[in-house]
Short mmCIF file of C-alpha atoms and ligand atoms in Angstrom, two decimals:
data_model
loop_
_atom_site.label_atom_id
_atom_site.label_comp_id
_atom_site.label_asym_id
_atom_site.label_seq_id
_atom_site.Cartn_x
_atom_site.Cartn_y
_atom_site.Cartn_z
CA MET M 1 -0.01 0.00 0.01
CA LEU M 2 1.60 3.25 -1.11
CA PRO M 3 1.73 5.85 1.70
CA GLN M 4 1.05 8.70 -0.71
CA GLU M 5 -2.15 7.02 -1.91
CA ILE M 6 -3.50 6.68 1.63
CA ILE M 7 -2.64 10.23 2.35
CA ARG M 8 -4.31 11.35 -0.94
CA LYS M 9 -7.49 9.52 0.05
CA LYS M 10 -7.65 11.25 3.43
CA ARG M 11 -6.75 14.56 1.89
CA ASP M 12 -9.70 14.26 -0.44
CA GLY M 13 -12.04 13.61 2.49
CA GLN M 14 -12.58 9.85 2.05
CA ALA M 15 -12.82 7.41 4.92
CA LEU M 16 -9.91 5.03 5.26
CA SER M 17 -10.28 1.32 5.74
CA GLU M 18 -9.00 -0.62 8.75
CA LYS M 19 -6.30 -2.09 6.45
CA GLU M 20 -5.11 1.35 5.37
CA ILE M 21 -5.00 2.64 8.95
CA SER M 22 -3.16 -0.43 10.04
CA ALA M 23 -0.59 0.20 7.30
CA ILE M 24 -0.02 3.80 8.46
CA VAL M 25 0.46 2.69 12.09
CA SER M 26 2.91 -0.07 11.07
CA GLY M 27 4.61 2.50 8.94
CA MET M 28 5.13 4.68 12.00
CA THR M 29 7.12 2.05 13.85
CA ASP M 30 8.88 0.19 11.04
CA GLY M 31 9.95 3.33 9.20
CA THR M 32 8.10 2.65 5.92
CA PHE M 33 6.23 5.92 6.45
CA SER M 34 8.71 8.83 6.52
CA GLU M 35 8.24 11.70 8.99
CA SER M 36 7.14 14.00 6.22
CA GLN M 37 4.45 11.50 5.14
CA LEU M 38 3.25 11.23 8.76
CA ALA M 39 3.15 15.06 8.91
CA ALA M 40 1.05 15.17 5.75
CA PHE M 41 -1.21 12.43 7.02
CA ALA M 42 -1.71 14.35 10.34
CA MET M 43 -2.53 17.56 8.44
CA ALA M 44 -5.00 15.68 6.21
CA VAL M 45 -6.77 14.31 9.35
CA TYR M 46 -6.63 17.78 10.97
CA PHE M 47 -8.64 19.24 8.08
CA GLN M 48 -10.83 16.25 7.01
CA GLY M 49 -11.44 14.64 10.37
CA MET M 50 -12.16 10.93 10.85
CA SER M 51 -15.31 8.88 11.37
CA MET M 52 -15.76 7.07 14.68
CA ASP M 53 -14.88 3.74 12.93
CA GLU M 54 -11.56 5.33 11.63
CA CYS M 55 -10.80 6.76 15.06
CA ILE M 56 -11.38 3.37 16.72
CA ALA M 57 -9.14 1.65 14.13
CA LEU M 58 -6.41 4.25 14.65
CA THR M 59 -6.59 3.93 18.46
CA GLY M 60 -6.62 0.14 18.41
CA ASN M 61 -3.67 -0.15 15.96
CA MET M 62 -1.67 2.42 17.99
CA MET M 63 -2.47 0.61 21.24
CA LYS M 64 -1.24 -2.68 19.79
CA SER M 65 2.02 -1.13 18.43
CA GLY M 66 3.83 -2.14 21.63
CA GLN M 67 3.46 -4.11 24.82
CA MET M 68 -0.03 -4.62 26.34
CA LEU M 69 0.06 -4.67 30.12
CA THR M 70 -2.04 -7.23 31.98
CA TRP M 71 -2.62 -7.52 35.68
CA ASP M 72 -4.54 -10.80 36.03
CA ASP M 73 -1.52 -12.84 37.18
CA LEU M 74 -1.03 -10.44 40.16
CA LYS M 75 -4.42 -11.49 41.55
CA LEU M 76 -5.27 -7.98 42.65
CA ASP M 77 -8.22 -7.73 45.06
CA GLY M 78 -9.55 -4.46 43.52
CA PRO M 79 -10.20 -2.76 40.17
CA VAL M 80 -7.50 -1.27 37.96
CA VAL M 81 -8.53 2.33 37.31
CA ASP M 82 -6.54 5.31 36.08
CA LYS M 83 -6.96 9.06 35.53
CA HIS M 84 -5.64 11.27 32.77
CA SER M 85 -5.58 15.00 32.36
CA THR M 86 -5.17 16.82 29.07
CA GLY M 87 -2.84 19.23 30.95
CA GLY M 88 -2.89 22.59 32.51
CA VAL M 89 -1.05 25.09 34.69
CA GLY M 90 -0.56 24.15 38.33
CA ASP M 91 -2.34 20.80 37.79
CA LYS M 92 -0.88 18.60 40.52
CA VAL M 93 -4.05 16.50 40.80
CA SER M 94 -2.42 13.18 39.74
CA LEU M 95 0.17 13.42 42.57
CA ILE M 96 -2.65 13.65 45.11
CA LEU M 97 -5.23 11.40 43.47
CA ALA M 98 -3.19 8.23 42.95
CA PRO M 99 -2.46 7.68 46.62
CA ILE M 100 -5.96 8.61 47.66
CA VAL M 101 -7.63 5.99 45.41
CA ALA M 102 -4.96 3.45 46.26
CA ALA M 103 -5.80 3.91 49.95
CA CYS M 104 -9.43 3.28 48.98
CA GLY M 105 -8.66 -0.08 47.37
CA VAL M 106 -8.20 0.97 43.69
CA TYR M 107 -5.01 -0.20 41.84
CA ASN M 108 -3.70 2.71 39.83
CA PRO M 109 -0.83 2.11 37.39
CA MET M 110 -0.45 5.71 36.15
CA VAL M 111 1.73 6.27 33.15
CA SER M 112 2.37 10.00 33.03
CA GLY M 113 4.00 12.50 30.71
CA ARG M 114 6.45 15.39 30.89
CA GLY M 115 5.61 19.03 30.55
CA LEU M 116 4.37 20.12 27.18
CA GLY M 117 4.46 23.73 25.97
CA HIS M 118 3.18 25.94 28.68
CA THR M 119 1.73 23.01 30.67
CA GLY M 120 3.54 21.14 33.46
CA GLY M 121 4.10 17.38 33.54
CA THR M 122 3.54 14.97 36.47
CA LEU M 123 6.82 13.22 35.64
CA ASP M 124 8.88 16.41 35.95
CA LYS M 125 7.16 17.18 39.24
CA LEU M 126 8.00 13.68 40.66
CA GLU M 127 11.67 13.99 39.57
CA SER M 128 11.99 16.84 42.14
CA ILE M 129 12.05 14.01 44.67
CA PRO M 130 15.63 12.80 45.24
CA GLY M 131 16.00 9.15 44.18
CA TYR M 132 12.44 8.72 42.81
CA ASN M 133 12.73 6.45 39.86
CA THR M 134 10.24 7.49 37.12
CA HIS M 135 11.42 4.63 34.84
CA PRO M 136 11.48 1.53 37.04
CA ASP M 137 11.78 -1.85 35.31
CA ASN M 138 8.58 -3.78 34.70
CA SER M 139 8.98 -5.96 37.78
CA LEU M 140 9.41 -2.96 40.19
CA PHE M 141 6.49 -1.14 38.51
CA ARG M 142 4.24 -4.11 38.99
CA ARG M 143 5.47 -4.77 42.55
CA THR M 144 4.75 -1.19 43.48
CA VAL M 145 1.22 -1.34 42.03
CA LYS M 146 0.64 -4.62 43.91
CA GLU M 147 2.06 -3.57 47.22
CA VAL M 148 1.29 0.14 47.43
CA GLY M 149 -1.83 0.31 45.08
CA CYS M 150 -0.37 3.06 42.95
CA ALA M 151 2.79 3.74 40.84
CA VAL M 152 3.16 6.97 39.02
CA ILE M 153 5.82 6.44 36.33
CA GLY M 154 6.88 7.60 32.78
CA GLN M 155 5.94 6.03 29.50
CA THR M 156 8.17 3.05 28.68
CA GLU M 157 9.67 2.55 25.20
CA ASP M 158 7.35 -0.38 24.72
CA LEU M 159 4.02 1.28 25.52
CA ALA M 160 2.26 2.55 22.41
CA PRO M 161 5.53 3.40 20.55
CA ALA M 162 3.62 4.50 17.48
CA ASP M 163 2.06 7.31 19.49
CA LYS M 164 5.47 8.45 20.76
CA LEU M 165 6.73 8.93 17.25
CA PHE M 166 3.43 10.32 15.82
CA TYR M 167 3.04 12.72 18.70
CA SER M 168 6.58 14.16 18.19
CA VAL M 169 5.69 14.83 14.51
CA ARG M 170 2.34 16.43 15.40
CA ASP M 171 3.93 18.57 18.05
CA VAL M 172 6.13 20.39 15.49
CA THR M 173 3.57 20.52 12.64
CA ALA M 174 0.65 22.31 14.31
CA THR M 175 -1.51 19.19 14.24
CA ILE M 176 -2.14 18.57 17.96
CA GLU M 177 -5.64 20.11 18.02
CA SER M 178 -7.48 17.36 16.16
CA VAL M 179 -10.21 15.43 18.06
CA PRO M 180 -9.52 12.01 16.46
CA LEU M 181 -5.79 12.37 16.79
CA ILE M 182 -6.00 13.50 20.40
CA THR M 183 -8.41 10.61 21.16
CA ALA M 184 -6.14 7.96 19.56
CA SER M 185 -3.00 9.45 21.18
CA ILE M 186 -4.40 9.46 24.74
CA LEU M 187 -6.32 6.23 24.57
CA SER M 188 -3.56 4.19 22.81
CA LYS M 189 -1.40 4.74 25.90
CA LYS M 190 -4.16 4.32 28.47
CA LEU M 191 -5.78 1.29 26.93
CA ALA M 192 -2.41 -0.47 26.60
CA ALA M 193 -2.08 -0.22 30.34
CA GLY M 194 -4.77 -2.87 30.88
CA LEU M 195 -7.35 -0.71 32.70
CA ASP M 196 -10.86 -1.66 33.98
CA GLY M 197 -11.87 1.96 34.09
CA LEU M 198 -10.67 5.44 33.27
CA VAL M 199 -11.57 9.00 34.38
CA MET M 200 -10.43 11.78 32.17
CA ASP M 201 -10.00 15.45 33.05
CA VAL M 202 -10.35 17.53 29.93
CA LYS M 203 -9.31 21.05 30.77
CA THR M 204 -10.74 24.05 29.02
CA GLY M 205 -9.91 27.74 29.16
CA ASN M 206 -7.03 30.05 28.43
CA GLY M 207 -4.48 27.68 30.11
CA ALA M 208 -5.55 24.60 28.28
CA PHE M 209 -4.99 23.44 24.72
CA ALA M 210 -8.80 22.97 24.40
CA ASN M 211 -9.35 26.69 24.84
CA ASN M 212 -13.08 26.64 24.26
CA LEU M 213 -15.85 24.50 25.73
CA GLY M 214 -17.16 23.20 22.42
CA PHE M 215 -13.73 21.70 21.63
CA ALA M 216 -13.43 20.21 25.09
CA ASN M 217 -16.93 18.67 24.73
CA GLU M 218 -16.00 17.06 21.43
CA ILE M 219 -12.84 15.56 22.87
CA ALA M 220 -14.84 14.26 25.88
CA LYS M 221 -17.48 12.59 23.74
CA SER M 222 -14.98 11.04 21.39
CA ILE M 223 -12.90 9.66 24.26
CA ILE M 224 -15.93 8.08 25.94
CA HIS M 225 -17.19 6.55 22.73
CA VAL M 226 -13.79 5.03 21.75
CA SER M 227 -12.81 3.92 25.21
CA ASN M 228 -16.20 2.20 25.80
CA ASN M 229 -15.73 0.45 22.49
CA PHE M 230 -12.64 -1.24 23.98
CA GLY M 231 -14.64 -2.26 27.06
CA VAL M 232 -13.13 0.32 29.41
CA ARG M 233 -15.68 2.18 31.51
CA THR M 234 -14.93 5.84 31.15
CA SER M 235 -16.16 9.16 32.54
CA VAL M 236 -14.90 12.62 31.57
CA PHE M 237 -14.87 15.73 33.70
CA ILE M 238 -14.50 19.01 31.83
CA THR M 239 -12.81 21.42 34.19
CA ASP M 240 -11.96 25.12 34.17
CA MET M 241 -8.41 26.19 33.36
CA ASN M 242 -8.86 29.97 33.23
CA GLN M 243 -6.53 30.24 36.23
CA PRO M 244 -3.77 28.10 37.68
CA LEU M 245 -5.06 25.19 39.79
CA GLY M 246 -4.13 25.56 43.40
CA ARG M 247 -1.56 28.03 44.85
CA THR M 248 1.68 26.90 43.13
CA VAL M 249 3.10 26.48 39.61
CA GLY M 250 6.52 24.80 39.22
CA ASN M 251 7.82 21.28 39.93
CA ALA M 252 9.08 21.07 43.51
CA LEU M 253 6.58 23.76 44.63
CA GLU M 254 3.72 21.66 43.37
CA VAL M 255 5.03 18.55 45.10
CA MET M 256 5.12 20.56 48.31
CA GLU M 257 1.50 21.65 47.78
CA ALA M 258 0.50 18.02 47.02
CA VAL M 259 2.19 16.84 50.27
CA ASN M 260 0.59 19.65 52.25
CA TYR M 261 -2.76 18.64 50.75
CA LEU M 262 -2.39 15.02 51.64
CA THR M 263 -1.16 15.66 55.19
CA GLY M 264 -3.95 18.21 55.78
CA VAL M 265 -1.69 21.24 56.28
CA ASP M 266 -3.54 23.16 53.49
CA ARG M 267 -6.16 22.41 50.84
CA ASP M 268 -7.01 24.95 48.19
CA PRO M 269 -10.77 24.69 47.73
CA ARG M 270 -10.73 24.53 43.87
CA LEU M 271 -8.05 21.94 43.89
CA HIS M 272 -10.01 20.01 46.58
CA ASP M 273 -13.14 20.05 44.39
CA VAL M 274 -11.29 18.53 41.50
CA VAL M 275 -9.58 15.86 43.60
CA ILE M 276 -12.72 14.79 45.45
CA SER M 277 -14.80 14.68 42.32
CA ILE M 278 -12.35 12.63 40.20
CA ALA M 279 -11.41 10.31 43.11
CA SER M 280 -14.99 9.48 43.97
CA GLU M 281 -15.77 8.93 40.29
CA MET M 282 -12.80 6.52 40.05
CA LEU M 283 -14.28 4.56 43.03
CA ALA M 284 -17.66 4.48 41.38
CA ILE M 285 -16.23 3.28 38.04
CA GLY M 286 -14.19 0.66 39.88
CA GLY M 287 -17.34 -0.64 41.67
CA LEU M 288 -16.00 0.55 45.13
CA ALA M 289 -18.78 3.13 45.69
CA GLU M 290 -22.48 2.79 44.91
CA THR M 291 -23.20 6.52 45.07
CA LYS M 292 -21.35 9.77 44.77
CA LYS M 293 -21.94 10.38 48.47
CA GLU M 294 -20.38 7.04 49.37
CA GLY M 295 -17.38 7.74 47.19
CA ILE M 296 -16.79 11.17 48.76
CA GLU M 297 -17.13 9.65 52.27
CA LYS M 298 -14.46 7.04 51.47
CA VAL M 299 -12.14 9.67 50.02
CA ASN M 300 -12.51 11.90 53.04
CA GLU M 301 -11.91 9.01 55.35
CA VAL M 302 -8.49 8.18 53.91
CA LEU M 303 -7.56 11.85 53.87
CA ASP M 304 -8.59 12.23 57.56
CA ASN M 305 -7.02 9.02 58.86
CA GLY M 306 -3.71 9.60 57.05
CA LYS M 307 -3.88 6.54 54.79
CA ALA M 308 -3.73 8.61 51.62
CA ALA M 309 -0.58 10.39 52.78
CA GLU M 310 0.84 7.03 53.87
CA SER M 311 0.26 5.60 50.37
CA PHE M 312 2.14 8.53 48.82
CA GLY M 313 5.09 7.98 51.23
CA LYS M 314 5.11 4.23 50.48
CA MET M 315 5.10 4.83 46.68
CA VAL M 316 7.99 7.30 47.01
CA LEU M 317 9.98 4.83 49.11
CA THR M 318 9.28 1.78 46.89
CA LEU M 319 10.32 3.71 43.82
CA GLY M 320 13.61 4.72 45.35
CA GLY M 321 12.89 8.01 47.26
CA PRO M 322 13.59 8.81 50.89
CA ALA M 323 11.83 6.77 53.65
CA ASN M 324 11.02 9.95 55.63
CA PHE M 325 10.00 12.08 52.67
CA LEU M 326 6.66 13.17 54.13
CA GLU M 327 8.12 14.15 57.49
CA GLU M 328 11.12 16.05 56.09
CA VAL M 329 9.64 17.17 52.71
CA LYS M 330 11.09 20.67 52.99
CA SER M 331 14.57 19.45 53.46
CA TYR M 332 14.42 17.16 50.40
CA LEU M 333 12.89 19.49 47.80
CA PRO M 334 15.20 21.93 46.02
CA GLU M 335 14.73 25.60 46.88
CA ALA M 336 15.48 28.51 44.49
CA PRO M 337 18.00 31.02 45.75
CA VAL M 338 15.82 34.10 45.01
CA ILE M 339 12.24 34.40 46.31
CA LYS M 340 10.53 37.64 45.67
CA PRO M 341 6.92 38.98 45.96
CA ILE M 342 5.16 40.10 42.75
CA PRO M 343 3.39 43.35 43.89
CA SER M 344 0.04 44.18 42.35
CA GLU M 345 0.01 47.59 40.65
CA HIS M 346 -3.52 48.37 41.64
CA THR M 347 -6.09 47.80 44.43
CA GLY M 348 -9.08 45.76 43.25
CA PHE M 349 -10.37 42.27 42.48
CA VAL M 350 -8.60 39.82 40.20
CA SER M 351 -10.92 39.63 37.22
CA GLY M 352 -8.83 37.57 34.77
CA ILE M 353 -5.53 35.73 34.49
CA ASN M 354 -3.74 34.89 31.23
CA THR M 355 -3.03 31.41 32.46
CA ARG M 356 -1.01 30.37 29.38
CA ASN M 357 1.36 33.25 29.98
CA VAL M 358 1.70 32.23 33.62
CA GLY M 359 2.72 28.68 32.43
CA LEU M 360 5.13 30.16 29.93
CA ALA M 361 6.66 32.40 32.60
CA VAL M 362 7.56 29.28 34.55
CA VAL M 363 9.04 27.68 31.48
CA GLU M 364 11.15 30.91 30.98
CA LEU M 365 12.45 30.52 34.56
CA GLY M 366 13.72 27.01 33.60
CA GLY M 367 10.78 25.12 35.09
CA GLY M 368 9.77 23.67 31.68
CA ARG M 369 11.51 22.89 28.42
CA LYS M 370 11.92 24.92 25.32
CA ASN M 371 13.34 21.90 23.47
CA VAL M 372 12.61 18.28 24.21
CA THR M 373 16.20 17.61 25.19
CA ASP M 374 16.46 20.52 27.66
CA GLY M 375 17.10 19.86 31.37
CA ILE M 376 14.74 21.32 33.90
CA ASP M 377 15.17 23.41 37.07
CA HIS M 378 12.82 21.84 39.60
CA SER M 379 13.23 24.60 42.18
CA VAL M 380 11.72 27.56 40.29
CA GLY M 381 8.13 28.70 39.86
CA LEU M 382 5.39 30.59 41.64
CA SER M 383 3.81 30.13 45.09
CA GLN M 384 1.00 31.84 46.94
CA VAL M 385 -0.77 32.46 43.58
CA VAL M 386 -3.83 34.76 44.03
CA GLY M 387 -6.90 33.52 42.20
CA ILE M 388 -9.86 35.10 40.31
CA SER M 389 -12.25 37.20 42.41
CA GLU M 390 -9.77 37.55 45.25
CA LYS M 391 -9.13 41.08 46.54
CA VAL M 392 -5.63 42.57 46.39
CA GLU M 393 -4.32 45.92 47.67
CA ALA M 394 -1.82 47.84 45.61
CA ALA M 395 1.71 46.49 46.35
CA GLN M 396 0.26 43.33 47.86
CA PRO M 397 1.65 40.20 46.24
CA LEU M 398 -0.14 38.46 43.38
CA ALA M 399 2.32 35.58 43.93
CA LEU M 400 5.87 34.85 45.04
CA VAL M 401 8.38 34.14 42.26
CA HIS M 402 11.11 31.57 42.93
CA ALA M 403 14.04 32.11 40.57
CA GLN M 404 17.72 31.33 40.08
CA ASN M 405 18.72 35.07 39.99
CA GLU M 406 17.42 38.61 40.38
CA ASP M 407 17.19 39.22 36.62
CA GLN M 408 14.97 36.22 36.07
CA ALA M 409 12.92 37.16 39.04
CA ASN M 410 12.38 40.78 37.79
CA GLN M 411 11.46 39.53 34.28
CA THR M 412 8.87 37.19 35.81
CA ILE M 413 7.46 39.97 37.97
CA GLU M 414 6.78 41.93 34.81
CA THR M 415 5.21 39.02 32.97
CA ILE M 416 2.91 37.98 35.83
CA ARG M 417 1.77 41.56 36.41
CA ASN M 418 0.81 41.79 32.75
CA SER M 419 -1.01 38.44 32.99
CA TYR M 420 -3.34 39.66 35.68
CA SER M 421 -6.43 41.91 35.15
CA ILE M 422 -7.50 43.87 38.22
CA SER M 423 -10.97 45.46 38.34
CA ASP M 424 -12.89 47.72 40.76
CA SER M 425 -15.84 45.38 40.75
CA ASN M 426 -15.73 41.70 41.58
CA VAL M 427 -16.40 38.90 39.12
CA GLU M 428 -17.51 35.31 39.89
CA PRO M 429 -14.88 32.74 38.87
CA ASN M 430 -16.12 29.91 36.60
CA PRO M 431 -16.95 26.85 38.61
CA ILE M 432 -14.06 24.46 38.60
CA ILE M 433 -16.12 21.44 37.54
CA LEU M 434 -18.01 22.41 34.44
CA TYR M 435 -19.40 19.01 33.29
CA LEU M 436 -19.28 15.34 33.94
CA LEU M 437 -19.97 13.14 30.89
CA ASN M 438 -20.26 9.35 30.95
N1 URA D 501 -2.02 14.50 25.31
C1 URA D 501 -1.65 13.35 24.56
O1 URA D 501 -1.08 12.40 25.11
N2 URA D 501 -1.88 13.34 23.24
C2 URA D 501 -2.50 14.40 22.62
O2 URA D 501 -2.66 14.34 21.40
C3 URA D 501 -2.92 15.57 23.38
C4 URA D 501 -2.59 15.57 24.71
#
């Protein structure tokens, strides 16, 4: 099958057969499709779309392009359920959620990604923890899932390798924002992990790549349809990303906020809403809660009795981190040498935040990558971030910047001030949970 003929067919708006889609996916991994042909194919799909049948075929073939994980031989006494977010700014939900649901009896093998563009990545955050192995071998990964209930790790070479290559081509050819390509990309990795259930968090707003509700809704529906087709029960939350989630943005700072959340030191209400909603839905999907109320009660119980925090500590230890990480968290996380307030220029209410620019400011500080091969500075970022509808006095901080030097700190102060709108009258923030679809 000639690659250019398959591309031509899609370019002209015709549906591809299962055989043609299978040829493209094999071509991604065996090199018979060049990167320029993959780029042309991605652009053809971007403009012409795909039918549900095509999207299912693409997802299935990409899923089977590598290893398929199975858990049956471990004889787990609970459901295998995962969560995935399309990514945002200050989104540390995965760090908190995995140990909570593990403490409630769910098994959560969570394969996470690195930061992308202006959004942070769970893997980069976890690598702030000294010794934490984000790429354990298969036997340690499985042992951690069995013994702790959760293991948050990075994508292995073997898991949906077709997506790894195709994603890197899409990333540099402006073809990320396509509903069928996003669906196949996310689900090929998640479905290869052998799940019984999945809860997705599709973020929408000025800090998300789905920057409008219509687009987020299309992604949500497509994911549910395709995932159900593969027998995986799936729910999707659409959540607001018109402001950073929680009070911190940046790798070590977000780990600190996650630990403070789990140990009950501090729980930002919007972050708490997302965590409780997704966690209780994971329990419901896994058959561990009959009603939303029962799910929420179970989640609150493991937060109150310390079991969720304990699961986090055990996961860190089993994957190579310090035994007393929770007790001595501050001494283990890297701290930036310069910490400065970002003073508001006016008195008033925060009426808007350019969340994408906030994320980019942290990338500029070194907390994210400009190129895939760049290293990362785990210590930098923002803390005490003020949210929409909160009142600030002139000269009061909008956030604290954590930087490597004064110049970087001053540049960030400028960027963050320009990212905030302050008004005389107050505005209601969007609710954090916009919709639940299943
Ligand atoms: N995340 C993914 O893994 N793939 C996409 O295409 C978009 C977000």
